[in-house]
Short mmCIF file of C-alpha atoms and ligand atoms in Angstrom, two decimals:
data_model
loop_
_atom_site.label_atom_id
_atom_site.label_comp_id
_atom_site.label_asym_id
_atom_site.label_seq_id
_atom_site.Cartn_x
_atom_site.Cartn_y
_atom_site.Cartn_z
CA UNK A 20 13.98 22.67 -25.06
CA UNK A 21 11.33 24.05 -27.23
CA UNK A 22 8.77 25.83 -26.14
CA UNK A 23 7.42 27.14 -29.84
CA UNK A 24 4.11 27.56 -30.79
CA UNK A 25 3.34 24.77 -32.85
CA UNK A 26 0.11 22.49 -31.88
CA UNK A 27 1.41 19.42 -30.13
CA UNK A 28 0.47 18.85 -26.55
CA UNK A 29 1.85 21.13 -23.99
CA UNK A 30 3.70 19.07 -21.17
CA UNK A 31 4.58 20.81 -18.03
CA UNK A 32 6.47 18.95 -15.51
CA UNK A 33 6.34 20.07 -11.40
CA UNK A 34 9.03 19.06 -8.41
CA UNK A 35 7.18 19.64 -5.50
CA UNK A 36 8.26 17.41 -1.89
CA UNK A 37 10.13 15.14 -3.33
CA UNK A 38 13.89 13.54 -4.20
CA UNK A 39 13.79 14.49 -7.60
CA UNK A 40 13.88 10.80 -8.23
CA UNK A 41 10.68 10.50 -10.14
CA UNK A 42 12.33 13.28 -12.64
CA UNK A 43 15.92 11.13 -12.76
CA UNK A 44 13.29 8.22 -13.49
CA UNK A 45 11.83 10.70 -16.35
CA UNK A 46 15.62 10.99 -17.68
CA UNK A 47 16.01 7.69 -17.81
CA UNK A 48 13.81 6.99 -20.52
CA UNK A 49 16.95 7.28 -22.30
CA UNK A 50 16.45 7.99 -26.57
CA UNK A 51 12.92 7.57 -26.17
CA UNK A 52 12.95 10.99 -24.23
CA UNK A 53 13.23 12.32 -27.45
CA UNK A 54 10.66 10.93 -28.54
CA UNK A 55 8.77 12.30 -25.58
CA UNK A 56 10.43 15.51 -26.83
CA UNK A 57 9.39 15.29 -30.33
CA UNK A 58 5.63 14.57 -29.74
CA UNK A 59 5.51 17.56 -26.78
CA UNK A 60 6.19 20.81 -25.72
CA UNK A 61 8.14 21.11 -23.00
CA UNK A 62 6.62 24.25 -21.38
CA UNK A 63 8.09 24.30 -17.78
CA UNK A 64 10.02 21.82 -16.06
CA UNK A 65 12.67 21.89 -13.27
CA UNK A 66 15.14 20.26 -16.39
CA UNK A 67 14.43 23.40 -17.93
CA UNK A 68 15.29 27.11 -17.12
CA UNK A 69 11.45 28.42 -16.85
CA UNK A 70 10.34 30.95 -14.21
CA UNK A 71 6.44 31.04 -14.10
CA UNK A 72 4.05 28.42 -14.93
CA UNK A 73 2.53 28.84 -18.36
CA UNK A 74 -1.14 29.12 -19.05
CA UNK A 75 -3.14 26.58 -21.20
CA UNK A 76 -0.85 23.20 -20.12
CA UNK A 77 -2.48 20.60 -21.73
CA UNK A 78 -0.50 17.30 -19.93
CA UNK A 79 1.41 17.97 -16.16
CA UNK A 80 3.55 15.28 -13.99
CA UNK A 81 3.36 16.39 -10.38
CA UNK A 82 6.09 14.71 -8.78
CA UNK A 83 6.82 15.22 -4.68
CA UNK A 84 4.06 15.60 -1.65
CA UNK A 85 2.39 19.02 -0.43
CA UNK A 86 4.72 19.88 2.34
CA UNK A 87 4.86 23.38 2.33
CA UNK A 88 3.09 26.65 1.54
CA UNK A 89 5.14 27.16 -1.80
CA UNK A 90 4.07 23.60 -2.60
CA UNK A 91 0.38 23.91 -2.02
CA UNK A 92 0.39 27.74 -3.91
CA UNK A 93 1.84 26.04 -6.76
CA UNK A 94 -0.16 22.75 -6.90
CA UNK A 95 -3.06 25.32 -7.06
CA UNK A 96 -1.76 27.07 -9.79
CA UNK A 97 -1.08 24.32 -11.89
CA UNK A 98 -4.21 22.39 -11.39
CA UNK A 99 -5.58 25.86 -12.56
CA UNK A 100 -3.46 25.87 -15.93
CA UNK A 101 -4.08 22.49 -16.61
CA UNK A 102 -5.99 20.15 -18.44
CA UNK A 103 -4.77 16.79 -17.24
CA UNK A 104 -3.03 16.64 -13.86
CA UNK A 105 -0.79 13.23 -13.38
CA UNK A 106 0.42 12.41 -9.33
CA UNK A 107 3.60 11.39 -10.55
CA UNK A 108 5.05 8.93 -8.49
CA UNK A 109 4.37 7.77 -4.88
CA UNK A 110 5.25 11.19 -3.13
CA UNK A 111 2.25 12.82 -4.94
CA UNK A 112 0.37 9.60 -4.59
CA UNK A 113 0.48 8.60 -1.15
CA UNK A 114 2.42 10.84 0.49
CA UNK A 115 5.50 8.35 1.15
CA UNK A 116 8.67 9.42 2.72
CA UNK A 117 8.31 13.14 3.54
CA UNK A 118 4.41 11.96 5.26
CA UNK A 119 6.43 10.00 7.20
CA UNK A 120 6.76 13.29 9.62
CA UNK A 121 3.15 13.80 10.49
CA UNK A 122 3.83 11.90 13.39
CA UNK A 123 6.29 14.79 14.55
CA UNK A 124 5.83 17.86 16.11
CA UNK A 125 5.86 20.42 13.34
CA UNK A 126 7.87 22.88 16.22
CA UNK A 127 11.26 20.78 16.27
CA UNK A 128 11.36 19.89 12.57
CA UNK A 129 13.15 22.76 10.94
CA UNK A 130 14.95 23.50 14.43
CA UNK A 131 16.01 20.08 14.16
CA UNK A 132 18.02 20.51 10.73
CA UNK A 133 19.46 24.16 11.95
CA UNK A 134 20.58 23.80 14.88
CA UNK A 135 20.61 20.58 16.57
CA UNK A 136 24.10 20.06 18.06
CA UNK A 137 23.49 16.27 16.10
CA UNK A 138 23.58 18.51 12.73
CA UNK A 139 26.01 20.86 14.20
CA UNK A 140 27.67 21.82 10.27
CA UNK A 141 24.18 22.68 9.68
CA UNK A 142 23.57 26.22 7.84
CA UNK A 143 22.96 28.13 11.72
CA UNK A 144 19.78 29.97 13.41
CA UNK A 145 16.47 28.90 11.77
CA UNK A 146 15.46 31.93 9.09
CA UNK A 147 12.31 33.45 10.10
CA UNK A 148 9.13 33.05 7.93
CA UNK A 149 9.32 36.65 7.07
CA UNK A 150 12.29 36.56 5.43
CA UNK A 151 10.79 34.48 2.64
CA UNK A 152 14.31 32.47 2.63
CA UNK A 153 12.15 29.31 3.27
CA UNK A 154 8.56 28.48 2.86
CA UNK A 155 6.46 27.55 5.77
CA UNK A 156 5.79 24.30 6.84
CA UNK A 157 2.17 23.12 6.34
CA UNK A 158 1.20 21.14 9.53
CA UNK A 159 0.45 18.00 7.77
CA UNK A 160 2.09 16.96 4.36
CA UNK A 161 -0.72 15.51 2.20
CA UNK A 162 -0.71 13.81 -1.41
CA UNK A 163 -1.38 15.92 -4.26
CA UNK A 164 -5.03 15.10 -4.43
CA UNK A 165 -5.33 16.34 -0.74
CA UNK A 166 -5.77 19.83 -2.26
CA UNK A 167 -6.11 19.76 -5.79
CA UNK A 168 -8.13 17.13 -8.52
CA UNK A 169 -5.54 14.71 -9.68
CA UNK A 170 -6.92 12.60 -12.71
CA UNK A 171 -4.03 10.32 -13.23
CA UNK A 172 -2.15 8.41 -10.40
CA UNK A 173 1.37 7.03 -11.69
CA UNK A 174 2.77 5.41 -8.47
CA UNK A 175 6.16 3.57 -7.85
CA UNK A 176 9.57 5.18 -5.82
CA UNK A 177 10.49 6.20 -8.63
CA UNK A 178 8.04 4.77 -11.81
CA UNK A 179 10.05 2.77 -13.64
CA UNK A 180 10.69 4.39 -17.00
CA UNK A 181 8.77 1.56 -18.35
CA UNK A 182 5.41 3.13 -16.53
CA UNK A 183 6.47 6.58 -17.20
CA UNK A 184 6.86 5.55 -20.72
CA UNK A 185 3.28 3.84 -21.01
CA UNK A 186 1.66 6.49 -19.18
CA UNK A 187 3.05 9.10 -21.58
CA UNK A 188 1.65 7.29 -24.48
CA UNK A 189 -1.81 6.28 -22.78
CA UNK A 190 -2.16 10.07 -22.46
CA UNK A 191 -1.29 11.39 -25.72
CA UNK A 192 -3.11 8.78 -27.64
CA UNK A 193 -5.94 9.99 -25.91
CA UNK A 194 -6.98 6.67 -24.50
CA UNK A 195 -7.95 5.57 -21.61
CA UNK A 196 -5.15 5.38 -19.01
CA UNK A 197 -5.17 2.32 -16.90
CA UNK A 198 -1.64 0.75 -16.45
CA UNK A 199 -1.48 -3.35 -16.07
CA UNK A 200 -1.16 -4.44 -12.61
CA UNK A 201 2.51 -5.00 -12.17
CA UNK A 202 2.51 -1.54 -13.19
CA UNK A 203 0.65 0.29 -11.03
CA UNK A 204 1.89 -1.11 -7.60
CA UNK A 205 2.99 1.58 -4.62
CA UNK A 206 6.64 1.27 -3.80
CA UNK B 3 -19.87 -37.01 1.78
CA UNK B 4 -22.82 -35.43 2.34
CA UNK B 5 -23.40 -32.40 -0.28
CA UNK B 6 -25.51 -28.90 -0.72
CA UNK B 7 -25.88 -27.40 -4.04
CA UNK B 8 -25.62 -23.47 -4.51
CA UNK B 9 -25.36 -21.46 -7.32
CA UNK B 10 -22.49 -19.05 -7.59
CA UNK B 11 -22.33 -16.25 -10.36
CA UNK B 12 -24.99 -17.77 -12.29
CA UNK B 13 -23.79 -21.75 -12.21
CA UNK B 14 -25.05 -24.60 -10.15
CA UNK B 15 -22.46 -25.98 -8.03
CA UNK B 16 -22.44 -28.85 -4.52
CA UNK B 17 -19.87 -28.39 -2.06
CA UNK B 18 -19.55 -30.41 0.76
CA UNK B 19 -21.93 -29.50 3.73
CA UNK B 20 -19.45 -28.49 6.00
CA UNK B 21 -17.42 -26.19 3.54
CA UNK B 22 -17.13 -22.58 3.77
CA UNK B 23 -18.70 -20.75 1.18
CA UNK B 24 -14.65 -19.47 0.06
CA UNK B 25 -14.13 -23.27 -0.23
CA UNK B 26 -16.69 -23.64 -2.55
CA UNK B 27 -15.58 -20.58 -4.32
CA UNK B 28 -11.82 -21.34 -4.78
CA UNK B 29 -13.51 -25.01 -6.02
CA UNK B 30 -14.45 -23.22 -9.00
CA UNK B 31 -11.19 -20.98 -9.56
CA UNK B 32 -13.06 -18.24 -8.79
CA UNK B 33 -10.42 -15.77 -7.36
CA UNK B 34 -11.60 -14.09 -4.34
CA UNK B 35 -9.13 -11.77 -2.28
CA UNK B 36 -8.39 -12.50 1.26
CA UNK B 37 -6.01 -11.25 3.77
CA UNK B 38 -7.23 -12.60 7.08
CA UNK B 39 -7.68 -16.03 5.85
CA UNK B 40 -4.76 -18.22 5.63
CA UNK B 41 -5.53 -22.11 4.36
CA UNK B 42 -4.31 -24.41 7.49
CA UNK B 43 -5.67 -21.49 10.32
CA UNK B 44 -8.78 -21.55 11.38
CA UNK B 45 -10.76 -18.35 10.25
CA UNK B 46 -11.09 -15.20 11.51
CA UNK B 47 -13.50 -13.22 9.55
CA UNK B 48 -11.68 -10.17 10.19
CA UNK B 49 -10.73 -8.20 6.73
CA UNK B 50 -14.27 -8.45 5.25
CA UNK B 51 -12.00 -8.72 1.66
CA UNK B 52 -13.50 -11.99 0.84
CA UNK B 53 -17.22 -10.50 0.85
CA UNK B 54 -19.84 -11.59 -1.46
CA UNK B 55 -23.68 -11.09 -2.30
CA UNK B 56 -25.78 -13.38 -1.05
CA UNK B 57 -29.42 -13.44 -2.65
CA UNK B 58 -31.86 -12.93 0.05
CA UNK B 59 -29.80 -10.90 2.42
CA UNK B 60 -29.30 -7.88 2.90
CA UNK B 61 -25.49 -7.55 4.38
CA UNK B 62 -22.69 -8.86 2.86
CA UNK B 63 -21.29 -12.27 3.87
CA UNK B 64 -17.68 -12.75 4.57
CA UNK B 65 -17.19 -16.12 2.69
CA UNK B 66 -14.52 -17.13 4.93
CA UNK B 67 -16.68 -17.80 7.77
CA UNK B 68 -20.20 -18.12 6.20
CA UNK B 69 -20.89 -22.03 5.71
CA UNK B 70 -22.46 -23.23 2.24
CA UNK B 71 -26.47 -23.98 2.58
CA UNK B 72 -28.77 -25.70 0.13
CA UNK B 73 -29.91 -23.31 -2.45
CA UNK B 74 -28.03 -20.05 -1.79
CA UNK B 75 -27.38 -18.02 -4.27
CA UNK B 76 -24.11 -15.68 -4.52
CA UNK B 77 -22.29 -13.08 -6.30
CA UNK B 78 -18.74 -12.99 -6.13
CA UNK B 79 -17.71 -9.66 -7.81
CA UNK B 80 -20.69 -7.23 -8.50
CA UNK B 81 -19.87 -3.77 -8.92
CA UNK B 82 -20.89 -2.67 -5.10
CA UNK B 83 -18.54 -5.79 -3.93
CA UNK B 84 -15.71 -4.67 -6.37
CA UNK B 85 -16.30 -1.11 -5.01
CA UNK B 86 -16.42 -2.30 -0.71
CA UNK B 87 -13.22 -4.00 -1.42
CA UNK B 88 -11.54 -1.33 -2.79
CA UNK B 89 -12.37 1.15 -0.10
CA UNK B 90 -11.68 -1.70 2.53
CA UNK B 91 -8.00 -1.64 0.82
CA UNK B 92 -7.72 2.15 0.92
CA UNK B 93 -8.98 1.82 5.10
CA UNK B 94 -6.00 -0.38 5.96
CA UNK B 95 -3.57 1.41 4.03
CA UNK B 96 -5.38 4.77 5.60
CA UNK B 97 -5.01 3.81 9.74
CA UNK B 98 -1.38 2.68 9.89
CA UNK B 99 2.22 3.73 8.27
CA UNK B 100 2.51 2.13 5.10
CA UNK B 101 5.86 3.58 3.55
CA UNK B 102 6.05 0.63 0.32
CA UNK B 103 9.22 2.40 -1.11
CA UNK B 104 11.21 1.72 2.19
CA UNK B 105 9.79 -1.42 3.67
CA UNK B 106 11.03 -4.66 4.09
CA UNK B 107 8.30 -6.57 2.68
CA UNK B 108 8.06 -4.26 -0.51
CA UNK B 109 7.39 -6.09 -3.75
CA UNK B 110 6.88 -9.33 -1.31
CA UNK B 111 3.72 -8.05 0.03
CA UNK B 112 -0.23 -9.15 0.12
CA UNK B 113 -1.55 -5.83 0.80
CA UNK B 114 0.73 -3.97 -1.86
CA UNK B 115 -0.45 -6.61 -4.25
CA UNK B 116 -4.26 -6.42 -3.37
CA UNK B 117 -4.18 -2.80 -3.62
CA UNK B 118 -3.01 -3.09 -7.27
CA UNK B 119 -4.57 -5.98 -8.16
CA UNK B 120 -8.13 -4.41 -7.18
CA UNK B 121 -7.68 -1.39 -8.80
CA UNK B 122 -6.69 1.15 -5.67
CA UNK B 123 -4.75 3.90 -7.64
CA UNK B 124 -5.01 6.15 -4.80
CA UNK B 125 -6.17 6.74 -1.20
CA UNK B 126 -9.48 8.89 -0.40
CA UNK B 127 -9.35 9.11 3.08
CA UNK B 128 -7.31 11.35 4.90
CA UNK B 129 -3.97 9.01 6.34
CA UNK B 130 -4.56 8.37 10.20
CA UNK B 131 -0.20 8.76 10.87
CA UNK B 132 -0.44 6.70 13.86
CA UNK B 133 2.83 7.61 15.86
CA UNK B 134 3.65 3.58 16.68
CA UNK B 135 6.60 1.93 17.64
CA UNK B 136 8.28 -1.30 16.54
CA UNK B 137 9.73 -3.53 18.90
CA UNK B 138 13.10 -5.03 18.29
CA UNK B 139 13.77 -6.50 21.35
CA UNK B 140 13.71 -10.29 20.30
CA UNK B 141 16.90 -11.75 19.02
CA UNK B 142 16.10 -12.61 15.49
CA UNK B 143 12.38 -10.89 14.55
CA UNK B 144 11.15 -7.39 14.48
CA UNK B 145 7.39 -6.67 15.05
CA UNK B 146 6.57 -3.16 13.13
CA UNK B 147 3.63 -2.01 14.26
CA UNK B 148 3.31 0.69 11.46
CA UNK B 149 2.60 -1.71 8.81
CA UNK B 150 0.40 -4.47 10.95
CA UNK B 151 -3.08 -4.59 9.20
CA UNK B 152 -4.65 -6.93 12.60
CA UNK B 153 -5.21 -10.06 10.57
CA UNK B 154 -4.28 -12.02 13.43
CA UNK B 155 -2.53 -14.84 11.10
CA UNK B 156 0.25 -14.53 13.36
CA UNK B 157 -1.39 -14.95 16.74
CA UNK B 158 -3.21 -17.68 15.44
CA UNK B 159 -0.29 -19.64 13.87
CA UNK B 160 1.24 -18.88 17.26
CA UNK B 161 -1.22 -20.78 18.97
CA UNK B 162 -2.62 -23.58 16.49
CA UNK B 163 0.07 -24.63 15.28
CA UNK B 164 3.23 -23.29 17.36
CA UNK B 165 1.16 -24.16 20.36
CA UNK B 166 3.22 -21.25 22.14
CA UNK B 167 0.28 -18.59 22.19
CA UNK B 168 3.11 -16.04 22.75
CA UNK B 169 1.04 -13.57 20.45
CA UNK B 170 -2.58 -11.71 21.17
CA UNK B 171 -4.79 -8.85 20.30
CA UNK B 172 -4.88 -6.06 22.74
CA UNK B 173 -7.54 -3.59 22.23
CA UNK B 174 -10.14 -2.76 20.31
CA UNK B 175 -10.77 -1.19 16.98
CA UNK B 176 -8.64 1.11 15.71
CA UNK B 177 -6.41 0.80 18.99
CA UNK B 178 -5.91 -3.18 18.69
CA UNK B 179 -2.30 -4.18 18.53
CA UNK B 180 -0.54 -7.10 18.36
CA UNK B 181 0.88 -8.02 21.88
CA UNK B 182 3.45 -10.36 22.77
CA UNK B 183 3.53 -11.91 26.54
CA UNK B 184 1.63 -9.80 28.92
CA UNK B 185 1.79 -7.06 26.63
CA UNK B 186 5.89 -7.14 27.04
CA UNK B 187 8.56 -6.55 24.82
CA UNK B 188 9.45 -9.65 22.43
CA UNK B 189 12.63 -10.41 23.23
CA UNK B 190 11.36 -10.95 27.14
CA UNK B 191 8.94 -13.23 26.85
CA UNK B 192 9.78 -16.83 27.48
CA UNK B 193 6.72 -18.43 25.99
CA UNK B 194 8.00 -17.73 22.47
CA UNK B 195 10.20 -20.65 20.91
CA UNK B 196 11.51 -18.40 18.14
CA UNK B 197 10.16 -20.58 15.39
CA UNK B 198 9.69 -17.86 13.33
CA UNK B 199 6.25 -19.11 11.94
CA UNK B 200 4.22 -15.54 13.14
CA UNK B 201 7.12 -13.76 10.75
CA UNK B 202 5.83 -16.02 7.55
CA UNK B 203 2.34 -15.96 7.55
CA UNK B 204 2.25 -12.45 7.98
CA UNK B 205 0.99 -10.84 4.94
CA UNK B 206 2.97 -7.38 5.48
CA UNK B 207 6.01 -5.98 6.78
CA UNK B 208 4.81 -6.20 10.53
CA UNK B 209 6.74 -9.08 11.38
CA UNK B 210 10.31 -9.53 9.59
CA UNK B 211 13.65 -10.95 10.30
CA UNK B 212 15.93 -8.53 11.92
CA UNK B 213 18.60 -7.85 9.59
CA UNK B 214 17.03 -7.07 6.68
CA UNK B 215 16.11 -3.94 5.09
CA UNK B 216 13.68 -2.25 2.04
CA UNK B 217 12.17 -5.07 -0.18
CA UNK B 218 14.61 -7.84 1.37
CA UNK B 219 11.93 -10.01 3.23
CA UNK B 220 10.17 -13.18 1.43
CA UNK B 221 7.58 -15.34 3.33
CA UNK B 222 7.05 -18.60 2.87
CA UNK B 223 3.49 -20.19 3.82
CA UNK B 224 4.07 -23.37 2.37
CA UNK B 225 5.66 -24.91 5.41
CA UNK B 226 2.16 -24.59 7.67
CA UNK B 227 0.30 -27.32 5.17
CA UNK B 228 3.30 -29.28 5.22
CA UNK B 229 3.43 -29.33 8.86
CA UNK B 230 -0.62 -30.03 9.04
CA UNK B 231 -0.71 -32.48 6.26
CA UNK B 232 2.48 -34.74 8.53
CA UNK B 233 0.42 -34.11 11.56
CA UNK B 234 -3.43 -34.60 10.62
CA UNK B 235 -3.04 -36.81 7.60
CA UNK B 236 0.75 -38.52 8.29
CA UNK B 237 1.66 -36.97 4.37
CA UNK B 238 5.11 -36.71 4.39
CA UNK B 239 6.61 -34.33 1.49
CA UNK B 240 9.93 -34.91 2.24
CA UNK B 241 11.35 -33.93 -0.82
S1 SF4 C 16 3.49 -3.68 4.49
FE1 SF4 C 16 3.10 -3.84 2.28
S2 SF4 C 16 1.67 -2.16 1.87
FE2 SF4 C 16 2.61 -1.75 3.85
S3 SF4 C 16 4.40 -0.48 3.40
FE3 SF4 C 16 5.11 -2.59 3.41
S4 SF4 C 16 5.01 -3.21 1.26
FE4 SF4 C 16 3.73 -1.40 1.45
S1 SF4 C 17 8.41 -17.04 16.82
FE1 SF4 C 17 7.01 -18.80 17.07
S2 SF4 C 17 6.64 -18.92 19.25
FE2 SF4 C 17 7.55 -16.92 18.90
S3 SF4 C 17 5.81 -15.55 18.65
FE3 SF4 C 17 6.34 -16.27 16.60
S4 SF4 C 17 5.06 -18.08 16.23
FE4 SF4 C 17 5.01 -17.66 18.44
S1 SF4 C 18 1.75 -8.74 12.59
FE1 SF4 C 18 1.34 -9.48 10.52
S2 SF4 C 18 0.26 -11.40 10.82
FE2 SF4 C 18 0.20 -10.34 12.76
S3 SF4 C 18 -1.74 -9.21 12.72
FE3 SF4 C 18 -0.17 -7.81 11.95
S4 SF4 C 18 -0.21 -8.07 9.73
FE4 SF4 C 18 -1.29 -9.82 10.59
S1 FES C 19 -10.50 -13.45 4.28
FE1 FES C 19 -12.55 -13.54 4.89
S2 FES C 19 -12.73 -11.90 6.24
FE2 FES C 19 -10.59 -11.90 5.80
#
């Protein structure tokens, strides 16, 4: 993946709390992903072996809700380095599947996946917070624009690669970015 | 017949006297969304989605339930309309569970369509997470609370043309829920014939057959004019 210097637009992509679906979806745009790859940058991506965000993104696809504290610091650091800031499928849209916990107590919820006798091949006693090994639960899990300015919403579980691939294109043609309906449904 | 004449969105049009002013609105192909409102029920007035401008006034009227009068004058999609219905959208997908990627009804559903259809990329308000539970307890239908947006289509249905009145309201606001019985589960109460009607007029994945899973239920609302049409006006479409 290049990640020269040379003046196309500078796409960053972000796997917050999600499946990693929405990215799969991404991959699935098949050759035209290098056509994707021709017109961008790719600057950071989970597909690619990048440590810190960059600075001056112009283009980034947020995929996954805000369901931790490593989620939200990052969401804020992005939206920082940004220029345009997609909600990239229905996680960062609406929340979806992993909002589907608010209902729960946030107490049992890691307990629940450590040491429940139900999950008893699970990993073992629940890490404690300061050992950094996992991030802290935020009580509620929000959608991206629950704590940062989202200016494009790209919904579906996951966007089709059809959406994916008109959004792209909306974006770098610099136009304005309103899908037809039948592609911007939820779900 | 006697008629009125009105003018909507800038052209003169009669109705009959006793229509509704979404009557005289669809009689134009004017495409107005509604949820509550199901042709062959009688109206509830509940969604508000079917709002329009009326000259002269200064609420909104839900056409649904507002009658046509001589002379009115209405908008059908103004910017502040276009705008109401949106957020209305973004309220019922706000106070309940709606999970689109693994419901029943997704791809199938009213709501799911509005929302796109109107423009709702995204929800403003914070989501309510209601922790509500879904009753399978009858033998063939499930009732899922989490994705009921109170349009009442089913109780109605239940009772107009089921004659059963298994189904009711409980509550108020954002507490109503749809009861079956005396507030009992399903599958327990013996008023309810299991015709299945409640399941297809609901818009959403509140009411689906048990049995199937993400984006597996269709309805079919075709069946309630059929039935009304044999019963009212002895039409027979039996083929
Ligand atoms: S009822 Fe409709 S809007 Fe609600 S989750 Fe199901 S498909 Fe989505
Ligand atoms: S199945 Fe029929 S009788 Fe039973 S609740 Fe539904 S509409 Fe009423
Ligand atoms: S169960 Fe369905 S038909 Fe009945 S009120 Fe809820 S959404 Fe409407
Ligand atoms: S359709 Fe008129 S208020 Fe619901």
């Amino acid at each position: 993946m290049a990640t020269s210097t040379s003046s196309k637009p500078r796409l960053a992509t972000v796997w917050l709390g999600g499946c990693a679906g929405c990215h799969m979806s991404l991959l699935d745009l098949d050759e035209r992903i290098v056509d994707v790859l021709n017109l961008v940058d790719l600057v950071y991506s989970p597909i690619a072996d990048i440590k810190h965000f960059p600075e001056g993104v112009d283009v980034t696809l947020v995929e996954g809700s805000v369901c931790n504290e490593e989620n939200l610091h990052l969401a804020r650091e992005l939206r920082k380095k940004s220029k345009l800031v997609v909600a990239f499928g229905d996680c960062a849209v609406t929340g979806n599947v992993p909002m589907m916990r608010n209902r729960l107590k946030l107490e049992g919820i890691i307990s629940a996946v450590y040491t429940e006798p139900f999950y008893r091949e699970g990993p073992g006693p629940v890490p404690q917070p300061e050992s950094g090994a996992i991030p802290a639960l935020l009580p509620k899990v929000v959608p991206l624009h629950g704590v940062i300015p989202v200016d494009v919403f790209l919904p579906g579980c996951p966007p089709s690669p059809d959406r994916i691939w008109a959004a792209i294109n909306a974006i770098l043609s610099g136009g304005p970015i309103e899908l037809p309906v039948e592609m911007r449904t939820f779900g | 017949m006697s008629v009125v004449t009105l003018t909507i969105n800038d052209k003169l049009v009669s109705a009959p006297r006793t229509a509704t002013l979404l009557d005289a609105i669809q009689d134009q192909g004017i495409d107005v969304p509604t949820l509550c409102h199901l042709k062959g029920l009688s109206e509830r007035g509940g969604c508000r989605l079917c709002v329009v401008e009326v000259e002269g006034s200064p609420r909104l009227a839900a056409s649904c339930v507002t009658p046509v009068a001589e002379g009115m004058v209405i908008r059908t999609h103004t910017e502040k309309i276009i705008k109401y219905r949106r957020q209305m959208i973004e309220l019922l997908l706000a106070e309940r569970n709606h999970v689109c990627a693994v419901c029943v009804q997704n791809g199938n559903c009213e709501l799911q369509t509005l929302a796109a259809k109107l423009g709702v990329t995204s929800v403003r308000y914070d989501y309510i997470c209601p922790d509500l539970p879904m009753d399978a307890s009858h033998e063939r239908f499930v009732m899922d609370h989490n994705r009921c947006v109170l349009c009442g289509r089913c109780n109605r249905v239940c009772d107009e043309v089921e004659g059963a009145h298994t189904l009711d309201m409980a509550g108020r606001g954002i507490h109503s829920k749809v009861i079956a019985g005396m507030n009992q589960p399903w599958g327990t109460s013996r008023s309810c014939t299991s015709c299945g009607k409640c399941v297809q007029v609901c818009p959403t994945g509140a009411l689906f057959k048990k049995g199937s899973t993400a984006a597996e239920m269709k309805k079919q609302h075709d069946f309630l004019l059929w039935i009304l049409d044999g019963r009212e006006k002895k039409i027979w479409r039996w083929s």
